[in-house]
Amino acid sequence: MSTLLQEIEAQISGLKTGVARQNVGTVREIGDGVAKIEGLSGAMLNEMLDFGDGIVGLALNLEETEVGAIILGDYTAIKEGQEVRTTGKLLQVPVGKPLLGRVVNALGQPLDGKGPIDTPTFYPVEKIAPGIIKRKPVTQPVQTGIMAVDAMIPIGRGQRELIIGDRSTGKTTIGVDTIISQARLNRAAEALKDASHRPLYSIYVAVGQKQSNVARVIAVLEAAGAMPYTIIVSASASDSATNQYLAPFSGCAMGEWFMDNAMDALIIYDDLSKHAVAYRQVSLVLKRPSGREAYPGDVFYLHSRLLERSARVSEKFGNGSLTGLPIIETQAGDVSAYIPTNVISITDGQIYLETDLFYQGIRPAISVGLSVSRVGSAAQNKAMKQVAGRVKLELAQYRELAAFAQFGSDLDAKTQAQLERGKRIVEVFKQPQYNPMAVEVQAAVLWTVQNSLMDDVAVDKIKDFQAKLTEYLTTRKTAVMDKIRAEKAFSDALAAELKAAVTEFKQTYR
């Protein structure tokens, strides 16, 4: 009996009495995934609110008499008059290498049925972008494996390059190709134990996509062996507008962890048009005043604060980089619409895909005239720079001449030669999807075109010639290819070796 008394006494003496302040409010109104809460005087912007039963909200509107919050997850269980508490925490998501190879939702919870994600590290979803002092210049390339991009619109690590075009013109394909290309480079470097190679990890954020499309992307990445280097954040069309609005920010936080830990990451936002629509939906339900095209007034700030977080930071601040590839869908090629112009002005260049080119069979359907890279050429390797400079000019001249040549039949020899060269360049730049090319192969093929070694090959045979030449160079002339990869520039000696190799191949080509 005495032991029981002692236990009770011990428990009484151990009881701490004190007053803990907690901010509690009540739900006044709930609907469309948005709750209006009275009495939460101490709530902060973007703070997580606890609705009980594991349901969490995010405080977005702080008004005089009430707080407007969006609900993360299922809001049907919330009733009017229910208690809500502040948590004092900002919304955060799990980050780190355990997420690689996984498919997660906007809150970082697994969707792939492979069990829980074991990571102790969390990052806030919203974070202020690195300032000018923290950044350093873009000097390392992101090899997309797409010849037209790597030659003419190169992308550097830490750059933001917009991919823009109408629906089904191959925008997602460019992103997926880049992921596959980087995964191949990572694997090759691992096999060779190459310590100088900095692996690039990819994050693919699907916003408002059909689940079948997301599943297709995952299947392609798995088939190419790229999933171990990739995180997929999915907020599909069937998800709530809240999740679609948060997904890009969550993906960005995951990318920032790599940047802060001396690694390089690439993030693809597919696509930001649907992201803006989701944010408009959330804002209209929160009764925020609407502006142009019913978008809220801060829709530019929504995308600028997201894309500004892509950077290359100096050694003192992590020595990593985050490269952003946002995708925007245009309507009937209208680049001057509201959201496209916003994102064009935020990014460091754009890859513009044209429907007409796509249907002519020129794929990837990149419009050379309208696409630019304002940074990437600084990160391009020398060999590529040497051959690509003239190619872009020749292609632009060809497009202009081709328009005139339709009307006149009698052309002088020089014009005829320019047109013939242009046709061959267009053919060389055609590339099947999910089939990225190594940079030394691209440089060798472009060098061959430049130095008139393809001028005597019929236009309809160019692709066949290119494929067999690539095979010949990569299997029999590995020494030359290794030199291009190592020297990263065409010296006179190397050019002579490559010319000899191509000439030798041409004698056997039928």
Short mmCIF file of C-alpha atoms in Angstrom, two decimals:
data_model
loop_
_atom_site.label_atom_id
_atom_site.label_comp_id
_atom_site.label_asym_id
_atom_site.label_seq_id
_atom_site.Cartn_x
_atom_site.Cartn_y
_atom_site.Cartn_z
CA MET A 1 0.00 0.00 0.00
CA SER A 2 2.83 2.36 0.94
CA THR A 3 4.45 1.89 -2.48
CA LEU A 4 1.21 3.01 -4.11
CA LEU A 5 1.13 6.11 -1.88
CA GLN A 6 4.75 6.85 -2.72
CA GLU A 7 4.00 6.59 -6.45
CA ILE A 8 1.03 8.94 -6.16
CA GLU A 9 3.10 11.40 -4.09
CA ALA A 10 5.93 11.25 -6.65
CA GLN A 11 3.51 11.96 -9.48
CA ILE A 12 1.94 14.88 -7.57
CA SER A 13 5.35 16.39 -6.79
CA GLY A 14 6.41 15.97 -10.42
CA LEU A 15 3.34 17.82 -11.67
CA LYS A 16 4.38 21.16 -13.10
CA THR A 17 1.81 23.89 -12.91
CA GLY A 18 2.21 26.86 -15.18
CA VAL A 19 0.36 28.87 -17.75
CA ALA A 20 1.10 28.21 -21.43
CA ARG A 21 -0.24 30.72 -23.93
CA GLN A 22 -1.81 29.22 -26.95
CA ASN A 23 -3.49 30.99 -29.80
CA VAL A 24 -6.87 29.36 -30.46
CA GLY A 25 -9.52 30.41 -32.96
CA THR A 26 -12.74 28.95 -34.37
CA VAL A 27 -13.69 28.12 -37.93
CA ARG A 28 -16.34 30.58 -39.12
CA GLU A 29 -16.73 29.33 -42.66
CA ILE A 30 -15.34 26.41 -44.69
CA GLY A 31 -15.61 25.60 -48.39
CA ASP A 32 -13.53 24.99 -51.55
CA GLY A 33 -10.49 24.07 -49.46
CA VAL A 34 -10.45 27.46 -47.72
CA ALA A 35 -11.32 28.16 -44.06
CA LYS A 36 -12.15 31.57 -42.54
CA ILE A 37 -11.05 31.58 -38.90
CA GLU A 38 -12.00 34.03 -36.15
CA GLY A 39 -9.95 34.80 -33.07
CA LEU A 40 -6.48 33.83 -34.33
CA SER A 41 -4.87 37.16 -33.45
CA GLY A 42 -1.28 35.85 -33.35
CA ALA A 43 -1.15 33.98 -36.67
CA MET A 44 1.77 34.70 -39.02
CA LEU A 45 1.79 34.68 -42.82
CA ASN A 46 2.51 31.19 -44.22
CA GLU A 47 2.23 29.67 -40.72
CA MET A 48 0.93 26.14 -40.32
CA LEU A 49 -2.38 25.94 -38.45
CA ASP A 50 -3.51 22.81 -36.63
CA PHE A 51 -7.14 21.80 -37.24
CA GLY A 52 -6.82 18.59 -35.19
CA ASP A 53 -6.93 14.98 -36.50
CA GLY A 54 -3.72 15.61 -38.45
CA ILE A 55 -5.32 18.20 -40.73
CA VAL A 56 -3.09 21.19 -41.41
CA GLY A 57 -3.85 24.59 -42.93
CA LEU A 58 -1.68 27.40 -44.20
CA ALA A 59 -2.45 31.01 -43.16
CA LEU A 60 -2.48 33.11 -46.33
CA ASN A 61 -4.81 36.05 -45.59
CA LEU A 62 -4.35 38.03 -42.38
CA GLU A 63 -7.30 40.41 -42.08
CA GLU A 64 -8.52 42.63 -39.24
CA THR A 65 -11.19 40.29 -37.96
CA GLU A 66 -10.29 36.91 -39.42
CA VAL A 67 -7.61 34.72 -40.96
CA GLY A 68 -8.06 33.06 -44.38
CA ALA A 69 -6.31 29.68 -44.53
CA ILE A 70 -5.98 27.06 -47.25
CA ILE A 71 -6.33 23.44 -46.14
CA LEU A 72 -3.66 20.91 -47.07
CA GLY A 73 -5.23 17.54 -47.68
CA ASP A 74 -8.89 16.62 -47.17
CA TYR A 75 -10.99 19.54 -45.92
CA THR A 76 -14.35 17.70 -45.78
CA ALA A 77 -13.81 16.64 -42.14
CA ILE A 78 -13.60 20.27 -40.94
CA LYS A 79 -16.82 21.70 -39.48
CA GLU A 80 -17.86 25.27 -38.62
CA GLY A 81 -17.23 26.17 -34.97
CA GLN A 82 -14.25 23.81 -34.77
CA GLU A 83 -11.15 24.91 -32.84
CA VAL A 84 -7.95 25.87 -34.69
CA ARG A 85 -4.52 26.42 -33.09
CA THR A 86 -1.39 28.15 -34.33
CA THR A 87 1.76 26.00 -34.41
CA GLY A 88 4.46 28.69 -34.64
CA LYS A 89 6.02 26.74 -37.56
CA LEU A 90 6.37 27.57 -41.23
CA LEU A 91 5.36 24.94 -43.76
CA GLN A 92 8.32 22.62 -44.39
CA VAL A 93 9.13 19.59 -46.53
CA PRO A 94 11.64 16.72 -46.17
CA VAL A 95 14.86 17.18 -48.19
CA GLY A 96 18.03 15.19 -48.86
CA LYS A 97 19.33 12.23 -50.84
CA PRO A 98 16.79 9.68 -49.49
CA LEU A 99 14.21 11.40 -51.75
CA LEU A 100 16.12 10.41 -54.93
CA GLY A 101 14.27 7.79 -56.94
CA ARG A 102 10.98 8.59 -55.21
CA VAL A 103 7.65 10.08 -56.27
CA VAL A 104 6.24 12.47 -53.66
CA ASN A 105 3.32 14.89 -53.30
CA ALA A 106 3.49 18.63 -52.60
CA LEU A 107 4.20 17.98 -48.90
CA GLY A 108 7.00 15.48 -49.59
CA GLN A 109 4.88 12.43 -48.65
CA PRO A 110 5.53 9.32 -50.79
CA LEU A 111 3.06 8.40 -53.56
CA ASP A 112 4.97 5.43 -54.98
CA GLY A 113 4.15 2.80 -52.33
CA LYS A 114 7.85 2.19 -51.55
CA GLY A 115 7.48 2.92 -47.85
CA PRO A 116 8.29 6.00 -45.77
CA ILE A 117 11.15 8.37 -46.65
CA ASP A 118 13.80 8.31 -43.96
CA THR A 119 15.31 11.80 -43.79
CA PRO A 120 15.91 13.92 -40.68
CA THR A 121 16.31 17.18 -42.63
CA PHE A 122 13.46 19.58 -43.42
CA TYR A 123 13.51 22.86 -45.36
CA PRO A 124 10.88 25.61 -45.34
CA VAL A 125 8.80 25.69 -48.53
CA GLU A 126 9.24 29.47 -48.91
CA LYS A 127 12.72 30.90 -48.53
CA ILE A 128 14.33 34.17 -49.59
CA ALA A 129 16.47 33.73 -52.73
CA PRO A 130 20.29 34.08 -52.46
CA GLY A 131 21.40 37.72 -52.82
CA ILE A 132 23.92 39.08 -55.33
CA ILE A 133 26.85 38.74 -52.88
CA LYS A 134 26.18 35.01 -52.42
CA ARG A 135 26.13 34.27 -56.15
CA LYS A 136 28.95 33.59 -58.56
CA PRO A 137 29.03 33.55 -62.38
CA VAL A 138 27.64 30.64 -64.42
CA THR A 139 30.64 28.77 -65.89
CA GLN A 140 29.69 25.07 -65.99
CA PRO A 141 27.43 23.62 -68.69
CA VAL A 142 24.27 21.56 -68.28
CA GLN A 143 24.51 19.09 -71.17
CA THR A 144 20.94 18.51 -72.35
CA GLY A 145 22.07 15.97 -74.96
CA ILE A 146 19.91 17.80 -77.52
CA MET A 147 22.24 19.06 -80.23
CA ALA A 148 20.17 22.12 -81.19
CA VAL A 149 20.11 23.28 -77.56
CA ASP A 150 23.72 22.49 -76.60
CA ALA A 151 25.03 24.15 -79.76
CA MET A 152 22.83 27.22 -80.14
CA ILE A 153 20.95 27.86 -76.88
CA PRO A 154 23.32 26.43 -74.25
CA ILE A 155 22.29 26.21 -70.59
CA GLY A 156 24.71 26.71 -67.69
CA ARG A 157 24.47 25.43 -64.12
CA GLY A 158 22.60 28.03 -62.09
CA GLN A 159 20.72 29.48 -65.08
CA ARG A 160 16.95 29.77 -65.56
CA GLU A 161 15.91 28.89 -69.11
CA LEU A 162 12.26 29.00 -70.11
CA ILE A 163 10.83 26.30 -72.39
CA ILE A 164 7.83 27.83 -74.15
CA GLY A 165 5.44 26.70 -76.87
CA ASP A 166 1.91 25.50 -77.64
CA ARG A 167 0.55 22.24 -76.27
CA SER A 168 2.14 19.02 -77.57
CA THR A 169 5.14 20.61 -79.25
CA GLY A 170 7.65 18.62 -77.18
CA LYS A 171 8.26 20.89 -74.16
CA THR A 172 8.27 18.11 -71.55
CA THR A 173 10.50 16.01 -73.84
CA ILE A 174 13.28 18.62 -73.66
CA GLY A 175 13.16 18.46 -69.84
CA VAL A 176 13.06 14.64 -69.76
CA ASP A 177 15.92 14.39 -72.30
CA THR A 178 18.04 16.65 -70.08
CA ILE A 179 17.36 14.44 -67.03
CA ILE A 180 18.33 11.31 -69.03
CA SER A 181 21.46 12.99 -70.44
CA GLN A 182 22.64 14.02 -66.96
CA ALA A 183 21.89 10.59 -65.48
CA ARG A 184 24.04 8.97 -68.20
CA LEU A 185 26.91 11.38 -67.45
CA ASN A 186 26.56 10.64 -63.70
CA ARG A 187 26.60 6.87 -64.32
CA ALA A 188 29.60 7.08 -66.67
CA ALA A 189 31.55 9.17 -64.13
CA GLU A 190 30.68 6.67 -61.36
CA ALA A 191 31.87 3.76 -63.51
CA LEU A 192 35.17 5.53 -64.26
CA LYS A 193 35.46 6.78 -60.65
CA ASP A 194 35.95 10.28 -62.09
CA ALA A 195 36.30 12.63 -59.10
CA SER A 196 36.33 15.76 -61.27
CA HIS A 197 32.73 15.20 -62.46
CA ARG A 198 30.08 17.00 -60.41
CA PRO A 199 26.89 14.93 -60.57
CA LEU A 200 23.69 16.79 -61.41
CA TYR A 201 20.54 15.62 -59.61
CA SER A 202 17.17 16.32 -61.18
CA ILE A 203 13.78 17.28 -59.77
CA TYR A 204 10.71 17.05 -61.99
CA VAL A 205 7.68 18.95 -60.69
CA ALA A 206 4.41 18.03 -62.41
CA VAL A 207 1.72 20.67 -61.81
CA GLY A 208 -1.82 20.03 -63.01
CA GLN A 209 -0.74 17.23 -65.38
CA LYS A 210 -2.85 14.16 -66.10
CA GLN A 211 -1.74 11.27 -63.91
CA SER A 212 -1.25 9.17 -67.05
CA ASN A 213 1.28 11.75 -68.34
CA VAL A 214 3.20 11.72 -65.05
CA ALA A 215 3.20 7.90 -65.11
CA ARG A 216 4.56 7.99 -68.68
CA VAL A 217 7.43 10.30 -67.66
CA ILE A 218 8.28 8.01 -64.72
CA ALA A 219 8.25 4.96 -67.03
CA VAL A 220 10.60 6.70 -69.51
CA LEU A 221 13.00 7.73 -66.72
CA GLU A 222 12.97 4.21 -65.25
CA ALA A 223 13.65 2.64 -68.65
CA ALA A 224 16.59 5.03 -69.15
CA GLY A 225 17.96 4.29 -65.66
CA ALA A 226 17.58 7.93 -64.62
CA MET A 227 15.29 7.48 -61.59
CA PRO A 228 18.14 6.97 -59.03
CA TYR A 229 19.21 10.58 -59.74
CA THR A 230 15.71 12.06 -59.87
CA ILE A 231 12.97 13.23 -57.50
CA ILE A 232 9.45 13.54 -58.88
CA VAL A 233 7.05 15.94 -57.16
CA SER A 234 3.53 15.40 -58.43
CA ALA A 235 0.46 17.58 -57.91
CA SER A 236 -1.73 16.21 -60.69
CA ALA A 237 -4.91 17.71 -62.14
CA SER A 238 -7.02 15.72 -59.65
CA ASP A 239 -5.18 17.28 -56.67
CA SER A 240 -6.51 20.38 -54.94
CA ALA A 241 -5.52 23.85 -56.18
CA THR A 242 -3.62 24.28 -52.89
CA ASN A 243 -1.34 21.32 -53.62
CA GLN A 244 -0.79 22.51 -57.20
CA TYR A 245 0.16 25.96 -55.88
CA LEU A 246 2.62 24.54 -53.32
CA ALA A 247 4.29 21.81 -55.45
CA PRO A 248 6.85 24.03 -57.28
CA PHE A 249 7.91 25.65 -54.00
CA SER A 250 8.34 22.23 -52.36
CA GLY A 251 10.41 20.97 -55.31
CA CYS A 252 12.52 24.12 -55.12
CA ALA A 253 13.21 23.55 -51.40
CA MET A 254 14.40 20.01 -52.22
CA GLY A 255 16.71 21.47 -54.90
CA GLU A 256 18.07 24.09 -52.49
CA TRP A 257 19.32 21.36 -50.16
CA PHE A 258 21.62 20.12 -52.96
CA MET A 259 22.75 23.69 -53.68
CA ASP A 260 23.56 24.32 -50.00
CA ASN A 261 25.56 21.10 -49.76
CA ALA A 262 28.06 21.69 -52.60
CA MET A 263 26.04 19.74 -55.18
CA ASP A 264 24.28 20.68 -58.40
CA ALA A 265 20.58 20.23 -59.05
CA LEU A 266 18.24 20.81 -61.98
CA ILE A 267 14.55 21.51 -61.48
CA ILE A 268 11.88 21.34 -64.17
CA TYR A 269 8.54 23.06 -63.47
CA ASP A 270 5.95 21.45 -65.75
CA ASP A 271 4.19 23.74 -66.13
CA LEU A 272 3.89 27.24 -64.64
CA SER A 273 0.77 28.20 -66.67
CA LYS A 274 -1.21 25.63 -64.67
CA HIS A 275 0.56 26.83 -61.51
CA ALA A 276 -0.70 30.38 -62.14
CA VAL A 277 -4.23 29.03 -62.75
CA ALA A 278 -4.13 27.11 -59.43
CA TYR A 279 -2.94 30.23 -57.61
CA ARG A 280 -5.69 32.29 -59.26
CA GLN A 281 -8.24 29.74 -58.04
CA VAL A 282 -6.90 29.88 -54.45
CA SER A 283 -6.81 33.70 -54.54
CA LEU A 284 -10.36 34.07 -55.86
CA VAL A 285 -11.72 31.76 -53.15
CA LEU A 286 -9.78 33.80 -50.55
CA LYS A 287 -11.59 36.85 -52.00
CA ARG A 288 -8.35 38.61 -52.95
CA PRO A 289 -8.98 41.38 -55.48
CA SER A 290 -8.35 40.20 -59.03
CA GLY A 291 -6.41 42.06 -61.71
CA ARG A 292 -5.66 41.41 -65.37
CA GLU A 293 -7.34 38.24 -66.74
CA ALA A 294 -8.69 37.66 -63.17
CA TYR A 295 -5.17 36.75 -61.96
CA PRO A 296 -4.31 38.23 -58.55
CA GLY A 297 -2.03 41.28 -58.52
CA ASP A 298 0.94 39.32 -57.16
CA VAL A 299 1.05 36.59 -59.81
CA PHE A 300 4.32 38.05 -61.17
CA TYR A 301 5.80 37.93 -57.66
CA LEU A 302 4.57 34.33 -57.33
CA HIS A 303 6.83 33.22 -60.20
CA SER A 304 9.70 35.65 -59.62
CA ARG A 305 10.26 34.59 -56.01
CA LEU A 306 10.17 30.95 -57.14
CA LEU A 307 12.59 31.30 -60.07
CA GLU A 308 14.97 33.70 -58.30
CA ARG A 309 15.85 30.80 -55.99
CA SER A 310 17.75 29.18 -58.87
CA ALA A 311 21.35 30.32 -58.62
CA ARG A 312 24.99 29.33 -58.53
CA VAL A 313 26.39 30.20 -55.12
CA SER A 314 30.01 30.80 -54.09
CA GLU A 315 32.19 28.46 -51.98
CA LYS A 316 31.38 30.34 -48.79
CA PHE A 317 27.65 29.71 -49.20
CA GLY A 318 27.61 26.05 -50.24
CA ASN A 319 29.32 26.12 -53.67
CA GLY A 320 26.35 24.45 -55.34
CA SER A 321 23.88 25.40 -58.05
CA LEU A 322 20.20 25.07 -58.84
CA THR A 323 19.26 25.31 -62.52
CA GLY A 324 15.63 26.09 -63.29
CA LEU A 325 13.79 25.00 -66.45
CA PRO A 326 10.26 26.41 -66.18
CA ILE A 327 7.77 25.36 -68.87
CA ILE A 328 5.02 27.67 -70.13
CA GLU A 329 2.22 26.67 -72.50
CA THR A 330 1.12 29.33 -74.98
CA GLN A 331 -2.25 29.57 -76.75
CA ALA A 332 -1.88 29.68 -80.56
CA GLY A 333 1.75 30.79 -80.26
CA ASP A 334 0.89 34.00 -78.40
CA VAL A 335 4.10 34.82 -76.53
CA SER A 336 2.75 38.27 -75.65
CA ALA A 337 0.02 36.98 -73.31
CA TYR A 338 0.15 37.84 -69.59
CA ILE A 339 1.84 34.83 -67.97
CA PRO A 340 4.31 34.11 -70.84
CA THR A 341 5.61 37.72 -70.84
CA ASN A 342 5.93 37.61 -67.04
CA VAL A 343 8.05 34.46 -67.07
CA ILE A 344 10.12 35.56 -70.11
CA SER A 345 11.12 38.68 -68.17
CA ILE A 346 12.13 36.62 -65.10
CA THR A 347 14.26 34.00 -66.89
CA ASP A 348 17.73 34.18 -68.54
CA GLY A 349 16.55 33.15 -71.99
CA GLN A 350 13.96 30.95 -73.65
CA ILE A 351 13.73 27.92 -75.92
CA TYR A 352 10.76 28.59 -78.19
CA LEU A 353 9.04 25.58 -79.79
CA GLU A 354 6.96 26.16 -82.93
CA THR A 355 3.92 24.13 -83.94
CA ASP A 356 4.64 24.63 -87.67
CA LEU A 357 8.15 23.19 -87.37
CA PHE A 358 6.79 20.29 -85.30
CA TYR A 359 4.31 19.34 -88.01
CA GLN A 360 6.96 19.71 -90.74
CA GLY A 361 8.84 16.91 -88.96
CA ILE A 362 11.59 19.17 -87.61
CA ARG A 363 11.82 17.79 -84.08
CA PRO A 364 12.81 19.13 -81.56
CA ALA A 365 10.78 22.01 -83.07
CA ILE A 366 13.09 24.76 -81.83
CA SER A 367 12.75 28.16 -83.46
CA VAL A 368 16.34 29.39 -83.73
CA GLY A 369 15.30 32.99 -84.41
CA LEU A 370 13.16 33.40 -81.29
CA SER A 371 15.21 31.29 -78.86
CA VAL A 372 18.06 32.82 -76.88
CA SER A 373 20.36 31.97 -74.00
CA ARG A 374 21.57 35.05 -72.15
CA VAL A 375 24.06 33.17 -69.96
CA GLY A 376 24.80 29.64 -71.15
CA SER A 377 27.34 30.50 -73.85
CA ALA A 378 29.73 31.43 -71.02
CA ALA A 379 29.46 27.84 -69.82
CA GLN A 380 29.77 26.21 -73.25
CA ASN A 381 32.92 24.19 -73.87
CA LYS A 382 35.39 25.55 -76.43
CA ALA A 383 34.96 22.82 -79.06
CA MET A 384 31.21 23.47 -79.12
CA LYS A 385 31.74 27.24 -79.30
CA GLN A 386 34.09 26.86 -82.26
CA VAL A 387 31.59 24.91 -84.36
CA ALA A 388 28.30 26.34 -83.09
CA GLY A 389 28.91 30.04 -83.72
CA ARG A 390 28.79 29.74 -87.48
CA VAL A 391 26.04 27.12 -87.50
CA LYS A 392 23.54 29.47 -85.87
CA LEU A 393 24.33 32.18 -88.43
CA GLU A 394 24.12 29.75 -91.37
CA LEU A 395 20.80 28.41 -90.13
CA ALA A 396 19.35 31.92 -89.72
CA GLN A 397 20.53 32.86 -93.24
CA TYR A 398 19.05 29.64 -94.63
CA ARG A 399 15.62 30.37 -93.07
CA GLU A 400 15.67 33.83 -94.63
CA LEU A 401 16.83 32.62 -98.06
CA ALA A 402 14.38 29.69 -98.06
CA ALA A 403 11.50 32.16 -97.74
CA PHE A 404 12.73 34.04 -100.86
CA ALA A 405 13.74 30.93 -102.80
CA GLN A 406 10.10 29.76 -102.85
CA PHE A 407 9.30 32.54 -105.35
CA GLY A 408 12.33 32.53 -107.66
CA SER A 409 13.72 29.52 -109.52
CA ASP A 410 16.97 30.93 -110.99
CA LEU A 411 19.37 31.27 -108.04
CA ASP A 412 23.10 31.99 -108.29
CA ALA A 413 25.59 29.33 -107.22
CA LYS A 414 26.42 30.98 -103.87
CA THR A 415 22.77 31.18 -102.81
CA GLN A 416 22.21 27.60 -104.00
CA ALA A 417 25.18 26.43 -101.91
CA GLN A 418 23.87 28.28 -98.83
CA LEU A 419 20.45 26.67 -99.25
CA GLU A 420 21.98 23.20 -99.65
CA ARG A 421 24.15 23.68 -96.52
CA GLY A 422 21.11 24.96 -94.59
CA LYS A 423 19.03 21.91 -95.52
CA ARG A 424 21.78 19.64 -94.18
CA ILE A 425 22.06 21.59 -90.91
CA VAL A 426 18.29 21.30 -90.39
CA GLU A 427 18.54 17.52 -90.96
CA VAL A 428 21.48 17.15 -88.56
CA PHE A 429 19.57 18.95 -85.79
CA LYS A 430 16.62 16.52 -86.03
CA GLN A 431 16.79 14.10 -83.12
CA PRO A 432 14.50 11.34 -81.80
CA GLN A 433 13.11 11.90 -78.31
CA TYR A 434 14.67 10.34 -75.20
CA ASN A 435 17.90 9.85 -77.12
CA PRO A 436 20.42 12.43 -75.83
CA MET A 437 23.86 12.65 -77.48
CA ALA A 438 27.25 13.00 -75.82
CA VAL A 439 28.85 16.41 -76.27
CA GLU A 440 31.92 15.09 -78.14
CA VAL A 441 29.63 13.36 -80.68
CA GLN A 442 27.67 16.60 -81.19
CA ALA A 443 30.90 18.58 -81.70
CA ALA A 444 32.29 16.02 -84.18
CA VAL A 445 29.07 15.93 -86.25
CA LEU A 446 28.78 19.74 -86.35
CA TRP A 447 32.45 20.02 -87.32
CA THR A 448 31.80 17.59 -90.20
CA VAL A 449 28.90 19.74 -91.49
CA GLN A 450 30.93 22.95 -91.10
CA ASN A 451 33.91 21.66 -93.01
CA SER A 452 31.86 20.73 -96.11
CA LEU A 453 32.30 16.99 -95.53
CA MET A 454 28.55 16.36 -95.76
CA ASP A 455 27.90 18.61 -98.77
CA ASP A 456 28.08 15.66 -101.19
CA VAL A 457 25.67 13.48 -99.15
CA ALA A 458 22.06 13.59 -100.37
CA VAL A 459 19.73 15.46 -97.96
CA ASP A 460 17.47 12.42 -97.41
CA LYS A 461 20.55 10.34 -96.52
CA ILE A 462 21.95 12.80 -93.93
CA LYS A 463 20.35 11.14 -90.87
CA ASP A 464 21.59 7.71 -91.98
CA PHE A 465 25.08 9.12 -92.66
CA GLN A 466 25.10 10.83 -89.26
CA ALA A 467 24.02 7.67 -87.40
CA LYS A 468 26.67 5.49 -89.10
CA LEU A 469 29.37 8.15 -88.69
CA THR A 470 28.54 8.41 -84.95
CA GLU A 471 28.76 4.63 -84.59
CA TYR A 472 32.07 4.57 -86.51
CA LEU A 473 33.63 7.35 -84.42
CA THR A 474 32.46 5.97 -81.06
CA THR A 475 33.50 2.36 -81.77
CA ARG A 476 36.60 2.63 -84.00
CA LYS A 477 37.96 6.12 -83.39
CA THR A 478 37.63 6.29 -79.62
CA ALA A 479 41.06 7.97 -79.35
CA VAL A 480 39.84 10.96 -81.41
CA MET A 481 36.59 11.20 -79.40
CA ASP A 482 38.53 11.02 -76.12
CA LYS A 483 40.73 13.89 -77.31
CA ILE A 484 37.69 16.04 -78.15
CA ARG A 485 36.28 15.28 -74.69
CA ALA A 486 39.57 15.97 -72.92
CA GLU A 487 40.87 18.97 -74.88
CA LYS A 488 37.41 20.56 -75.16
CA ALA A 489 38.67 22.50 -78.20
CA PHE A 490 39.63 21.82 -81.83
CA SER A 491 43.37 22.33 -82.30
CA ASP A 492 44.77 22.09 -85.83
CA ALA A 493 46.18 18.64 -85.07
CA LEU A 494 42.86 17.39 -83.69
CA ALA A 495 40.95 18.84 -86.65
CA ALA A 496 43.33 17.02 -89.03
CA GLU A 497 42.78 13.74 -87.14
CA LEU A 498 39.01 14.14 -87.25
CA LYS A 499 39.12 15.03 -90.96
CA ALA A 500 41.16 11.89 -91.68
CA ALA A 501 38.68 9.77 -89.67
CA VAL A 502 35.62 11.21 -91.47
CA THR A 503 37.27 10.89 -94.90
CA GLU A 504 38.15 7.27 -94.12
CA PHE A 505 34.54 6.61 -93.09
CA LYS A 506 33.18 8.24 -96.28
CA GLN A 507 35.13 5.80 -98.44
CA THR A 508 33.28 2.88 -96.80
CA TYR A 509 29.86 4.60 -96.58
CA ARG A 510 27.23 3.37 -98.98
#
